[in-house]
Coordinates of N, CA and C in Angstrom, one line a residue:
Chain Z
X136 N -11.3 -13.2 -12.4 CA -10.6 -12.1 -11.8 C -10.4 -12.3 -10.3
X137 N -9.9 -11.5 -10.0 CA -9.2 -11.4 -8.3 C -10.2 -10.9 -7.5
X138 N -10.3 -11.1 -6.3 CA -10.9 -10.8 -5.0 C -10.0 -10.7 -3.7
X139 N -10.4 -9.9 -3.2 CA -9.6 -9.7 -1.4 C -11.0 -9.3 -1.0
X140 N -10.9 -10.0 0.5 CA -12.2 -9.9 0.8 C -11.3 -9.6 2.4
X141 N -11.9 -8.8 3.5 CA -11.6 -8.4 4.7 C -12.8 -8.0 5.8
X142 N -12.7 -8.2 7.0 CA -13.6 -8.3 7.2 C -12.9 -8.3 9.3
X143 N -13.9 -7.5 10.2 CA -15.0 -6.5 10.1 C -14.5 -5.1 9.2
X144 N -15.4 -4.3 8.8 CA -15.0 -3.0 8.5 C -14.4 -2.5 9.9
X145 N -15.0 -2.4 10.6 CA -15.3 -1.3 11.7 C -15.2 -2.2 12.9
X146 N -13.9 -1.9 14.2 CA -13.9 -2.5 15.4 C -13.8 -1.7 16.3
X147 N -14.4 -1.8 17.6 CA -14.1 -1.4 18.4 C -14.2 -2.1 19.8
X148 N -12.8 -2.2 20.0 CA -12.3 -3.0 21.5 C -11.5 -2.5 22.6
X149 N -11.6 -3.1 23.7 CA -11.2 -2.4 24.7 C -10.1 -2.9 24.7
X150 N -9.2 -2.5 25.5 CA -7.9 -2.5 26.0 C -7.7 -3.6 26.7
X151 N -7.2 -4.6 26.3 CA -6.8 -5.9 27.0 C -7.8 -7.4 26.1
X152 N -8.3 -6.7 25.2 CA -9.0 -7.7 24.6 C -8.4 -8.8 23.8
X153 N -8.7 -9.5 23.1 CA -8.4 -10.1 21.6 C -9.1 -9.6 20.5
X154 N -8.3 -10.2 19.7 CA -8.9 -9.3 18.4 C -8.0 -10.7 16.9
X155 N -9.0 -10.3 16.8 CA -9.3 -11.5 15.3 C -9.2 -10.7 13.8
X156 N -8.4 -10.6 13.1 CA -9.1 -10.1 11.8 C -9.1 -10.6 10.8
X157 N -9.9 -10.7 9.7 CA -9.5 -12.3 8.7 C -9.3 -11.6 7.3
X158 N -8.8 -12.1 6.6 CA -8.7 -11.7 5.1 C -8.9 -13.3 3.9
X159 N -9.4 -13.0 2.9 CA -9.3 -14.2 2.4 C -9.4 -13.6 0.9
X160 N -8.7 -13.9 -0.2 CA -8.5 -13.8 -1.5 C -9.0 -14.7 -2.2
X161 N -9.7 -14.6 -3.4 CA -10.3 -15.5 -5.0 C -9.8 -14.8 -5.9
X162 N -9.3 -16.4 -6.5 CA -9.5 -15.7 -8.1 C -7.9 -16.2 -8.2
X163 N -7.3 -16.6 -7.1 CA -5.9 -17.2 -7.6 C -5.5 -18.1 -6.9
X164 N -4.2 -18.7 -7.2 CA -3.2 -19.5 -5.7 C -2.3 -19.1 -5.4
X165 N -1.8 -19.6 -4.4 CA -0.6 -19.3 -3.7 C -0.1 -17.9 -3.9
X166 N -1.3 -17.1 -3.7 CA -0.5 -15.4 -3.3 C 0.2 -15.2 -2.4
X167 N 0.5 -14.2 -2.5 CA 1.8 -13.7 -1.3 C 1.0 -12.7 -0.7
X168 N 0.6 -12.1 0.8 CA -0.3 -12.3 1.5 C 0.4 -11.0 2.5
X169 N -0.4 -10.2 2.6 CA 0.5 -8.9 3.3 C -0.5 -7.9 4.5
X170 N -0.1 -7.5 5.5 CA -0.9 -6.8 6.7 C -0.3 -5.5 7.1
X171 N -0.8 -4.7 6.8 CA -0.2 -3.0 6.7 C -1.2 -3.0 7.8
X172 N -0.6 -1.6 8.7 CA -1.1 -0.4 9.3 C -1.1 0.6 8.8
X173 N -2.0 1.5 9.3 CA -2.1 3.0 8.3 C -2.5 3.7 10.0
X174 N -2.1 4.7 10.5 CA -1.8 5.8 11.5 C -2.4 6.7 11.3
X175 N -3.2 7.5 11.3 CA -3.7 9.2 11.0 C -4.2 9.2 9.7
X176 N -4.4 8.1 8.7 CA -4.5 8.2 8.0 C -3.5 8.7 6.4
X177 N -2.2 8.2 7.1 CA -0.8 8.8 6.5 C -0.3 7.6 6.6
X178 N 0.9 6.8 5.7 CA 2.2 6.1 5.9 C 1.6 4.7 6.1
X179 N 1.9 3.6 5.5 CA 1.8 2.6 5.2 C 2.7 1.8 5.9
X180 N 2.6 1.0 7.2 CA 3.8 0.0 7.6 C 3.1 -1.1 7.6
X181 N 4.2 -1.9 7.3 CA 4.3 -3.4 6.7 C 4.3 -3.9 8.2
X182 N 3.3 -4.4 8.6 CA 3.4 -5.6 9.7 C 3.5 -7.1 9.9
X183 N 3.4 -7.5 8.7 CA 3.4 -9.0 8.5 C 3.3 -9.4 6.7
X184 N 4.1 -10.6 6.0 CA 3.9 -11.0 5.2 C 4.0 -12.4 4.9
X185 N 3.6 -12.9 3.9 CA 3.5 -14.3 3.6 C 3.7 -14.8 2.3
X186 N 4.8 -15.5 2.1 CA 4.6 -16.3 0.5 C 4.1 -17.8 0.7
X187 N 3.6 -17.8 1.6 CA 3.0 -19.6 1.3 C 2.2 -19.9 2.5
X188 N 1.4 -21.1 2.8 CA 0.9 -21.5 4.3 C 2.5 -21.8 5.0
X189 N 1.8 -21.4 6.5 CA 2.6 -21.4 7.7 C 3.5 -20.9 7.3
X190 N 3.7 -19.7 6.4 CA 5.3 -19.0 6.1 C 5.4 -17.5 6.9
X191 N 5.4 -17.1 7.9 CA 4.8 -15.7 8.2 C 6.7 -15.0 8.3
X192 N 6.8 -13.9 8.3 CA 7.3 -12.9 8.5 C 6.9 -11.5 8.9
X193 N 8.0 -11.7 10.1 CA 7.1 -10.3 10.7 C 8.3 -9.1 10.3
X194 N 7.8 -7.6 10.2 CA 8.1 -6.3 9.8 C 8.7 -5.9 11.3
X195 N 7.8 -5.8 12.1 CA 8.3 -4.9 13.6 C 7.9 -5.4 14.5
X196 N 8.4 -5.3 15.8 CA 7.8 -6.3 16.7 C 7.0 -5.3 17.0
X197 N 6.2 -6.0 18.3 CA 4.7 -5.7 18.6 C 4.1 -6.4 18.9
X198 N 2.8 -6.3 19.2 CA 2.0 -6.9 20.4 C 0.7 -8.0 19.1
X199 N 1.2 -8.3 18.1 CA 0.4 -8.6 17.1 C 1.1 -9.9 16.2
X200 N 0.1 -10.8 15.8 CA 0.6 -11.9 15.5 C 0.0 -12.4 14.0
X201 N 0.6 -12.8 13.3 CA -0.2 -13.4 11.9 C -0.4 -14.9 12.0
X202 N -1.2 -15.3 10.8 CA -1.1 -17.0 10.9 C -1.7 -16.6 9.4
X203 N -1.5 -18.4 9.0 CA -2.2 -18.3 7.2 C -2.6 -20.0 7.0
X204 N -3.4 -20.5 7.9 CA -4.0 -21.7 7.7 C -4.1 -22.2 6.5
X205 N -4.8 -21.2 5.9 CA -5.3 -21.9 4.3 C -3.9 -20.9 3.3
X206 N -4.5 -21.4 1.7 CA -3.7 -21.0 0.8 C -4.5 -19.2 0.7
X207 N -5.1 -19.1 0.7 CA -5.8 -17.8 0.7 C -6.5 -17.2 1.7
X208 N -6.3 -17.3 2.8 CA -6.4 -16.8 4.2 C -5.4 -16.2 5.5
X209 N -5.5 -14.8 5.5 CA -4.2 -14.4 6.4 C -5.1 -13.6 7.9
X210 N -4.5 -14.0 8.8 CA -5.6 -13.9 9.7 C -4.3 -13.0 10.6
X211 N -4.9 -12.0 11.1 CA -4.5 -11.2 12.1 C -4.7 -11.2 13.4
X212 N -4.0 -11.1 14.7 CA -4.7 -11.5 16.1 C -3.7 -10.7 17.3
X213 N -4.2 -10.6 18.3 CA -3.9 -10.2 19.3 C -4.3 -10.7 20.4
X214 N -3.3 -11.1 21.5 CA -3.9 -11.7 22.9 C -4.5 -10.7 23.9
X215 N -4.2 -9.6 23.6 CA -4.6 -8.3 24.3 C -4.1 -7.2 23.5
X216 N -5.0 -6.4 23.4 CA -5.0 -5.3 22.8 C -4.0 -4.1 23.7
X217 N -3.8 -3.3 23.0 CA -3.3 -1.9 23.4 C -3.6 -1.0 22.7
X218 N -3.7 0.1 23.8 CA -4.1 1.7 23.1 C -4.0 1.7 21.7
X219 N -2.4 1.8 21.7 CA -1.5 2.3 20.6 C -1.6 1.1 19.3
X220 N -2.8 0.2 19.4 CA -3.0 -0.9 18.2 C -3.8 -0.1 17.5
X221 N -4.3 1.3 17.6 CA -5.8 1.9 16.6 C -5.0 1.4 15.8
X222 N -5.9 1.8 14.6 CA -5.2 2.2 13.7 C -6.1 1.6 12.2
X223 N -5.7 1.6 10.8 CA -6.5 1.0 9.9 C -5.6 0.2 9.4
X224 N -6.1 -1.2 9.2 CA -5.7 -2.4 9.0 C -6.2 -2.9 7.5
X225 N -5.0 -2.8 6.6 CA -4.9 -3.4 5.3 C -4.5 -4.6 5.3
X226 N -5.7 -5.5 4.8 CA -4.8 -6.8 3.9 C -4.3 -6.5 2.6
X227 N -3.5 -7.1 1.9 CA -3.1 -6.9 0.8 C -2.3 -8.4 -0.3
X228 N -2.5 -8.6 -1.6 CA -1.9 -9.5 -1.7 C -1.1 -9.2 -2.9
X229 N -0.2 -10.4 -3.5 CA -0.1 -9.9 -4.9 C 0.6 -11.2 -5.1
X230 N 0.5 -10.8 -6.7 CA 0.6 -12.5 -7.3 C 2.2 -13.3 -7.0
X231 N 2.2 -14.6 -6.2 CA 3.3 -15.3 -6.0 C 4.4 -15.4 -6.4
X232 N 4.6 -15.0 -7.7 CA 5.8 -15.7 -8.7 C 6.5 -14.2 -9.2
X233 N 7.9 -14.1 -8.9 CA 8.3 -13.1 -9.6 C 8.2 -11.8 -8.7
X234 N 8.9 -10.8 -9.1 CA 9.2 -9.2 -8.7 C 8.1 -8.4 -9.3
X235 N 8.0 -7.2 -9.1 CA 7.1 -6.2 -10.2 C 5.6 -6.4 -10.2
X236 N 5.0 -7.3 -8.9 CA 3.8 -7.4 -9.0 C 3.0 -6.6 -8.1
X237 N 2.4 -5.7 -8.7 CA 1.5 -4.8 -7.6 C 0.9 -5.1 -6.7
X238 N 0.6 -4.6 -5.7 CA -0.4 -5.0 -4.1 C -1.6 -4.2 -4.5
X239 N -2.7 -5.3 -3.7 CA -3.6 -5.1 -4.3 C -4.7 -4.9 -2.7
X240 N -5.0 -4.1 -2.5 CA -5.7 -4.0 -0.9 C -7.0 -4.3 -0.7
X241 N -7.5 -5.0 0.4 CA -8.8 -4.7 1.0 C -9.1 -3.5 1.3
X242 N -10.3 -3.6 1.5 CA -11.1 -2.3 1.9 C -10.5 -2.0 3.3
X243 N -10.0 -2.8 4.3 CA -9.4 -2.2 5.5 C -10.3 -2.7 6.4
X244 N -10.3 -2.7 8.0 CA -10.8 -2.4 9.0 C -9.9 -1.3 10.0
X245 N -11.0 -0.8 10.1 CA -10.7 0.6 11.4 C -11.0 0.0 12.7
X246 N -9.7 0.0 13.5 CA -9.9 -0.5 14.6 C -9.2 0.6 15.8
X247 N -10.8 0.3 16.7 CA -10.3 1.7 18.0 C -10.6 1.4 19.2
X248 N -9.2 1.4 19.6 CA -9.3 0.3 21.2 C -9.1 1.4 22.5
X249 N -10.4 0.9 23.0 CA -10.6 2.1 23.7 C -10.2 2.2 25.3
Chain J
X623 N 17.9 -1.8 3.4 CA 17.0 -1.8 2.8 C 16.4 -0.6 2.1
X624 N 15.5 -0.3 1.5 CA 14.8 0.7 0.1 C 14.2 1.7 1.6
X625 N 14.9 3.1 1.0 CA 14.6 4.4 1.6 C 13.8 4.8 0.5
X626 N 12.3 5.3 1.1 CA 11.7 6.0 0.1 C 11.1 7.6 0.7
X627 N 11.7 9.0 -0.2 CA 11.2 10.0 0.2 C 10.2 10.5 -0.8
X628 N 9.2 11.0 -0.1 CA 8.2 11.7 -1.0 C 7.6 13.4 -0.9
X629 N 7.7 14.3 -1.7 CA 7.4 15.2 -1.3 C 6.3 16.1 -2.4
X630 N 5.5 16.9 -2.1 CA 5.7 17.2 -1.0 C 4.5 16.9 -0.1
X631 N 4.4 17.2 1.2 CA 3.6 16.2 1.6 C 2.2 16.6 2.0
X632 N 2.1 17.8 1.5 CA 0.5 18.4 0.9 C 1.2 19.3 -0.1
X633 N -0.3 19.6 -1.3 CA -0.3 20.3 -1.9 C -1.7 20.7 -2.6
X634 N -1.6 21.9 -2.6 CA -3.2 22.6 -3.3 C -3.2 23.0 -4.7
X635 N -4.0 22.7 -5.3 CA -3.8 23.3 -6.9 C -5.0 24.2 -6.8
X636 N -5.2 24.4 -8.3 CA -6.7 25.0 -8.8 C -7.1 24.0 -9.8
X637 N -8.6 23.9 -10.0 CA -8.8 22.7 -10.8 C -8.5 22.9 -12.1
X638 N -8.2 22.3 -13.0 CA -7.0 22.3 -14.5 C -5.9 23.1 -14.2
X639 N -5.3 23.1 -13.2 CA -4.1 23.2 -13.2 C -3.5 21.8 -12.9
X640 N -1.7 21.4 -13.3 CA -1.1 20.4 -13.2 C -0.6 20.1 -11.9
X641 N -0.6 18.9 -11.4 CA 0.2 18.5 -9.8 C 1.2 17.7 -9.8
X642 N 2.1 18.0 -9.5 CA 3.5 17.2 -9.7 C 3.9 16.5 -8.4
X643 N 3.9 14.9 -7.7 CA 4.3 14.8 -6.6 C 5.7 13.7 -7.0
X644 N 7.0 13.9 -5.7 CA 8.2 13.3 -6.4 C 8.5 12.3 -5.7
X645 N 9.3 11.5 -5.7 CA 9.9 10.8 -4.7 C 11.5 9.8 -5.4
X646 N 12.2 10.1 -4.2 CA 13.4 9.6 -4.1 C 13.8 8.0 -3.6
X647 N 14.3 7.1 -4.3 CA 14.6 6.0 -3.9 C 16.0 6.1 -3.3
X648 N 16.5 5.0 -2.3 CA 17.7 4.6 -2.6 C 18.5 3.4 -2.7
X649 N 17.7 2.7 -3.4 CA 18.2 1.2 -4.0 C 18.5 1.2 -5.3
X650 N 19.8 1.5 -6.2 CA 19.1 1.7 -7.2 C 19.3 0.7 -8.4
X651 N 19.2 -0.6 -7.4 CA 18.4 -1.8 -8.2 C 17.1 -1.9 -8.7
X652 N 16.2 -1.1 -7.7 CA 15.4 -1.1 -7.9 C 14.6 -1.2 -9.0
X653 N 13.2 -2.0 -9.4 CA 12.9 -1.7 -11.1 C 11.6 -1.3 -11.1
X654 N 10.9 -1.6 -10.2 CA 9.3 -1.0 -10.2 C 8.9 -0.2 -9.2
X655 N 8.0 0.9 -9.8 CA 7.7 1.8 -9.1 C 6.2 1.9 -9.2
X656 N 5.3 1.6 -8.2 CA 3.7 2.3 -8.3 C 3.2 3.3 -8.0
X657 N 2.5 3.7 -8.1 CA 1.6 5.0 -7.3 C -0.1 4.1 -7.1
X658 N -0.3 4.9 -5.9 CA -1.1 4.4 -5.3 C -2.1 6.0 -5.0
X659 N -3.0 5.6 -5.1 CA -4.5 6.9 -4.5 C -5.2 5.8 -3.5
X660 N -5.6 7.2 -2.6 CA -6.2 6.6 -1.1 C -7.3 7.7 -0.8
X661 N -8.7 8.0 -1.7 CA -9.2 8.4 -0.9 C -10.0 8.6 0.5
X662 N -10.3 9.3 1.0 CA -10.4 9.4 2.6 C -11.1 8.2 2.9
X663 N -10.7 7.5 4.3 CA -11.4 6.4 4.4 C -11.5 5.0 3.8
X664 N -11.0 4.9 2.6 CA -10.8 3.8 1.5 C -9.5 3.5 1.2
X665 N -9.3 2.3 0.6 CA -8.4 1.7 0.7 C -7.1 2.2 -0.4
X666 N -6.3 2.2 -0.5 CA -5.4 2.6 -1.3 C -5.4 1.4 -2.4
X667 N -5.6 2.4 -4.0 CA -5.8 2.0 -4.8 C -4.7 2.0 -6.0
X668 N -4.0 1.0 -7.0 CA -2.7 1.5 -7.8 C -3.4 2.2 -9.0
X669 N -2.9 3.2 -9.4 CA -3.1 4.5 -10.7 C -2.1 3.9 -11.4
X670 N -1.3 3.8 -11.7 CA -0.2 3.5 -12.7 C 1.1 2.9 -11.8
X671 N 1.9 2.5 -12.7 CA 3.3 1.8 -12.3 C 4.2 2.1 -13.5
X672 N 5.3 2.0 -13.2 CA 6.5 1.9 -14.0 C 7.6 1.1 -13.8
X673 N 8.1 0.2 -14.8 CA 9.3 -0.1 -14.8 C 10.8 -0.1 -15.3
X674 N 11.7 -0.3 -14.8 CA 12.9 0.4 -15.3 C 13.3 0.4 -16.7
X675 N 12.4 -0.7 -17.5 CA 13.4 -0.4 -18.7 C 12.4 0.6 -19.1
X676 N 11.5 1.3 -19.2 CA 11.1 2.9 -19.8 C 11.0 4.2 -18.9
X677 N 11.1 5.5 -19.5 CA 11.4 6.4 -18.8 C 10.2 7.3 -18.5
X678 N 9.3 6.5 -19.1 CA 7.9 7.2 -18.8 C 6.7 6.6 -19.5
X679 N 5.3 6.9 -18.7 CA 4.4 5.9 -18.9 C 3.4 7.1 -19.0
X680 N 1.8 7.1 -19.8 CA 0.6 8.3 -19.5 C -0.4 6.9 -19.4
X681 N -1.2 7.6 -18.9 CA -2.7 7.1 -18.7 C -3.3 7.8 -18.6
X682 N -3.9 8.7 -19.4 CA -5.0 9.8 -20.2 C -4.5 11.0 -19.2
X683 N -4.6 11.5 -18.0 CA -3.8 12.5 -17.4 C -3.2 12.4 -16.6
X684 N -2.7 10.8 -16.4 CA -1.7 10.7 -14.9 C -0.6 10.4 -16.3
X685 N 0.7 10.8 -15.5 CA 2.0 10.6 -16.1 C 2.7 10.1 -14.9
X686 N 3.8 9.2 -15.0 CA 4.7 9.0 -14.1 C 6.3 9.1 -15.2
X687 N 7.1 9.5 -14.4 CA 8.6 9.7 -15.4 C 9.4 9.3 -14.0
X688 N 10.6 8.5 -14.8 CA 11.9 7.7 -14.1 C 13.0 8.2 -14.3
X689 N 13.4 8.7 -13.5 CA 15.0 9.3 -13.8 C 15.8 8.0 -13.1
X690 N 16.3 6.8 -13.6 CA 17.1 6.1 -12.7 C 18.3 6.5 -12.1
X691 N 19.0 7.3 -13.5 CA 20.3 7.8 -12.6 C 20.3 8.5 -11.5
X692 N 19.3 9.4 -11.5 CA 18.8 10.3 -9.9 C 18.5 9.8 -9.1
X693 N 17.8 8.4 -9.6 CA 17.2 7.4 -8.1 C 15.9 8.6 -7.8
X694 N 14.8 9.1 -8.8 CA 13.9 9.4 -8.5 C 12.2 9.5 -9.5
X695 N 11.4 8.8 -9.2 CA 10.4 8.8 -10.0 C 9.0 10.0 -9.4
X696 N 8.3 9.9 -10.5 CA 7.5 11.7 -10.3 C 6.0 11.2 -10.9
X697 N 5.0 11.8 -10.0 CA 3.9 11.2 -11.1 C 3.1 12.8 -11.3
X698 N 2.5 12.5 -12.2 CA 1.9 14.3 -13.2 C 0.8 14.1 -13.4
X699 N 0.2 15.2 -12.7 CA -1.8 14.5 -13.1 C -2.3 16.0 -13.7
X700 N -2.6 16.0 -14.9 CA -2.6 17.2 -15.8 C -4.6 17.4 -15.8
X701 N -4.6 18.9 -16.0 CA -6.0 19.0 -15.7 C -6.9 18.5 -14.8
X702 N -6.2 19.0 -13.7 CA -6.6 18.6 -12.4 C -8.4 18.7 -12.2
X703 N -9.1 17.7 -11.6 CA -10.1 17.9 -10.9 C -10.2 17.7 -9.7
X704 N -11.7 18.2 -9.3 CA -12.0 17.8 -7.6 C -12.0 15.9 -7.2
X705 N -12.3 15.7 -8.3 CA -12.6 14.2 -7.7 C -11.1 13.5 -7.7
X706 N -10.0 14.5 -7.8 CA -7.9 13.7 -7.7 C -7.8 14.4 -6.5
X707 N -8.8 14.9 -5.7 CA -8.5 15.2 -4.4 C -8.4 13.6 -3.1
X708 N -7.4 13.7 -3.1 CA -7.1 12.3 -2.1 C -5.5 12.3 -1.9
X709 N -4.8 10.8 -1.0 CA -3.4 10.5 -0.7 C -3.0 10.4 -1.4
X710 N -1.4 10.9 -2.2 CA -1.1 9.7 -3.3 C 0.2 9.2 -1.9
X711 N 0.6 8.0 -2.5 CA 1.3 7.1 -2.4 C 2.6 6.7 -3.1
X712 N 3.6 6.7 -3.7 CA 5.1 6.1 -4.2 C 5.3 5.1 -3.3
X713 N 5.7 4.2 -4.5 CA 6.4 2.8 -3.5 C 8.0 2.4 -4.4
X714 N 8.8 1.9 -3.7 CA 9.6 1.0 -4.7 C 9.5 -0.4 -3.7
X715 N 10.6 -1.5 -4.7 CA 10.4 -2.8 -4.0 C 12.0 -2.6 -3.4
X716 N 12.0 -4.0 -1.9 CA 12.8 -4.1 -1.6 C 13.1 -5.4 -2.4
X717 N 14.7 -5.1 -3.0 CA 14.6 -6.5 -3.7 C 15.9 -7.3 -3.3
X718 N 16.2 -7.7 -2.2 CA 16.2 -8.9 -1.1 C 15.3 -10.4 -1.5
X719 N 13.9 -9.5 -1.9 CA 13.1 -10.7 -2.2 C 13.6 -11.6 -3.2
X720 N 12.9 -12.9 -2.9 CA 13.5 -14.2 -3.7 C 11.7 -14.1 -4.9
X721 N 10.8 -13.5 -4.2 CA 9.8 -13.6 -4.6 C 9.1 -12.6 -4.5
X722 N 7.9 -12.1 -5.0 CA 6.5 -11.5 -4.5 C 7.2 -10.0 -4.4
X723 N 6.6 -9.2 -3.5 CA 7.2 -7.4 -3.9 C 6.2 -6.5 -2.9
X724 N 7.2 -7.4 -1.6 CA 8.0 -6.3 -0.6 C 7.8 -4.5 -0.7
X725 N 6.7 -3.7 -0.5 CA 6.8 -2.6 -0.8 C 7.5 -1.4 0.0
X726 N 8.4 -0.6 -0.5 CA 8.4 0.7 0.9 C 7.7 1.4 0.3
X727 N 6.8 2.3 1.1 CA 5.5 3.3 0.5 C 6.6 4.7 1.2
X728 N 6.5 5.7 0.4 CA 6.5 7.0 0.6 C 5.5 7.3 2.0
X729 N 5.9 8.6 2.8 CA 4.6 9.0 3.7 C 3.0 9.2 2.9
X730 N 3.3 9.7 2.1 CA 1.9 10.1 1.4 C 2.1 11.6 1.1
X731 N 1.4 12.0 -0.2 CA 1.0 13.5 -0.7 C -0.7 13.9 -0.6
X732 N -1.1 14.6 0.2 CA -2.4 14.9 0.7 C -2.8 16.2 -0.8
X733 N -3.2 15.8 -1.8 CA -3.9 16.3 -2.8 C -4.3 17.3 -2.7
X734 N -4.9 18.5 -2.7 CA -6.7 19.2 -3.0 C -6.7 19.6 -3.9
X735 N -7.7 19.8 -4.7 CA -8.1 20.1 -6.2 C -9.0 21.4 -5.6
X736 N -8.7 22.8 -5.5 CA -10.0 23.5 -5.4 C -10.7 23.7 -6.5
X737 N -12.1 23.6 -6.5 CA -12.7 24.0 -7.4 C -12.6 26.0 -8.3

């Protein structure tokens, strides 16, 4: 079976920082590889996705960057943080091939830049 | 690209009573639809899905039903309890994609189940 694994739960960084978040999937290949925000706890936006290494697409611009080194690794980052970066951060993946394949989330990290 | 409306965007029941939340697409290529629960703090989880060639799906008290010609799918959680208190979620896909499934998520329907 499948795994999404994410990691820290819980950040808290100041304003002007960096910031690292990593995600890493088992149990398949070449997933398609996804980075949501969540706001107040409401509304799901799509900040980044991936169907393969070095494939990124970005949703909105902003102050936030993806990368996907490995086949199962989607790493999130920032050169400097801002206020307005809180927020809860979903990885998500779903299976590569084809339409109709559900997303499947990490547990998140909560990140509060202070 | 895929407009998705969902309403409404809280709602209170009494526990065994039914909750009905809806949502409007506007692609109407579209063919799959999920619902998703988030409770507080945790990660949003998929409850059921649907796709276009049937007009309705159960899983013991969640229902979802597809009207495609309205461009609107509805999910029905019969005999409500405390523990269906949480977000629900509606998604359709944008299908532009050559691959994989692009979601638009509704805002969210904020549950409560009173006891």
């Amino acid at each position: 079976s499948q795994t999404i694994h994410q990691w820290p739960a819980t950040l808290v960084q100041p304003v002007g920082s960096p910031l690292s978040l990593e995600c890493t999937v088992e149990g398949t290949s070449n997933p398609n590889l996804y980075w949501y925000r969540q706001a107040a706890g409401r509304g799901l936006q799509l900040l980044f996705y991936s169907v393969g290494i070095g494939q990124i697409s970005s949703e909105v611009p902003q102050n936030l960057s993806a990368s996907r080194p490995q086949d199962r690794q989607f790493i999130l980052s920032s050169k400097k943080l801002l206020l307005s970066d809180s927020g809860f951060y979903l990885c998500a993946w779903s299976f590569g091939s084809g339409n109709n394949s559900p997303l499947h989330f990490g547990n998140g990290t909560r990140l509060t830049v202070t | 690209g895929e407009n998705v409306e969902q309403h409404p965007s809280t709602l209170s029941v009494q526990e065994g009573d039914s909750a009905v939340i809806k949502c409007t697409y506007s692609d109407s290529a579209s063919n799959y639809f999920p619902w998703y629960k988030q409770e507080l703090g945790k990660r949003p989880q998929l409850i059921i899905d649907i796709r276009s060639n049937v007009g309705e799906k159960k899983d013991q008290r969640i229902a979802v039903t597809l009207n495609k010609t309205a461009k609107h799918f509805s999910l029905h959680i019969t005999e409500t309890q405390p523990e269906d208190s949480a977000v629900y979620f509606c998604a359709a896909p944008r299908l532009q994609e050559t691959s994989g499934s692009r979601l638009t998520f509704g805002e969210g329907t904020q549950l409560t189940v009173n006891p």
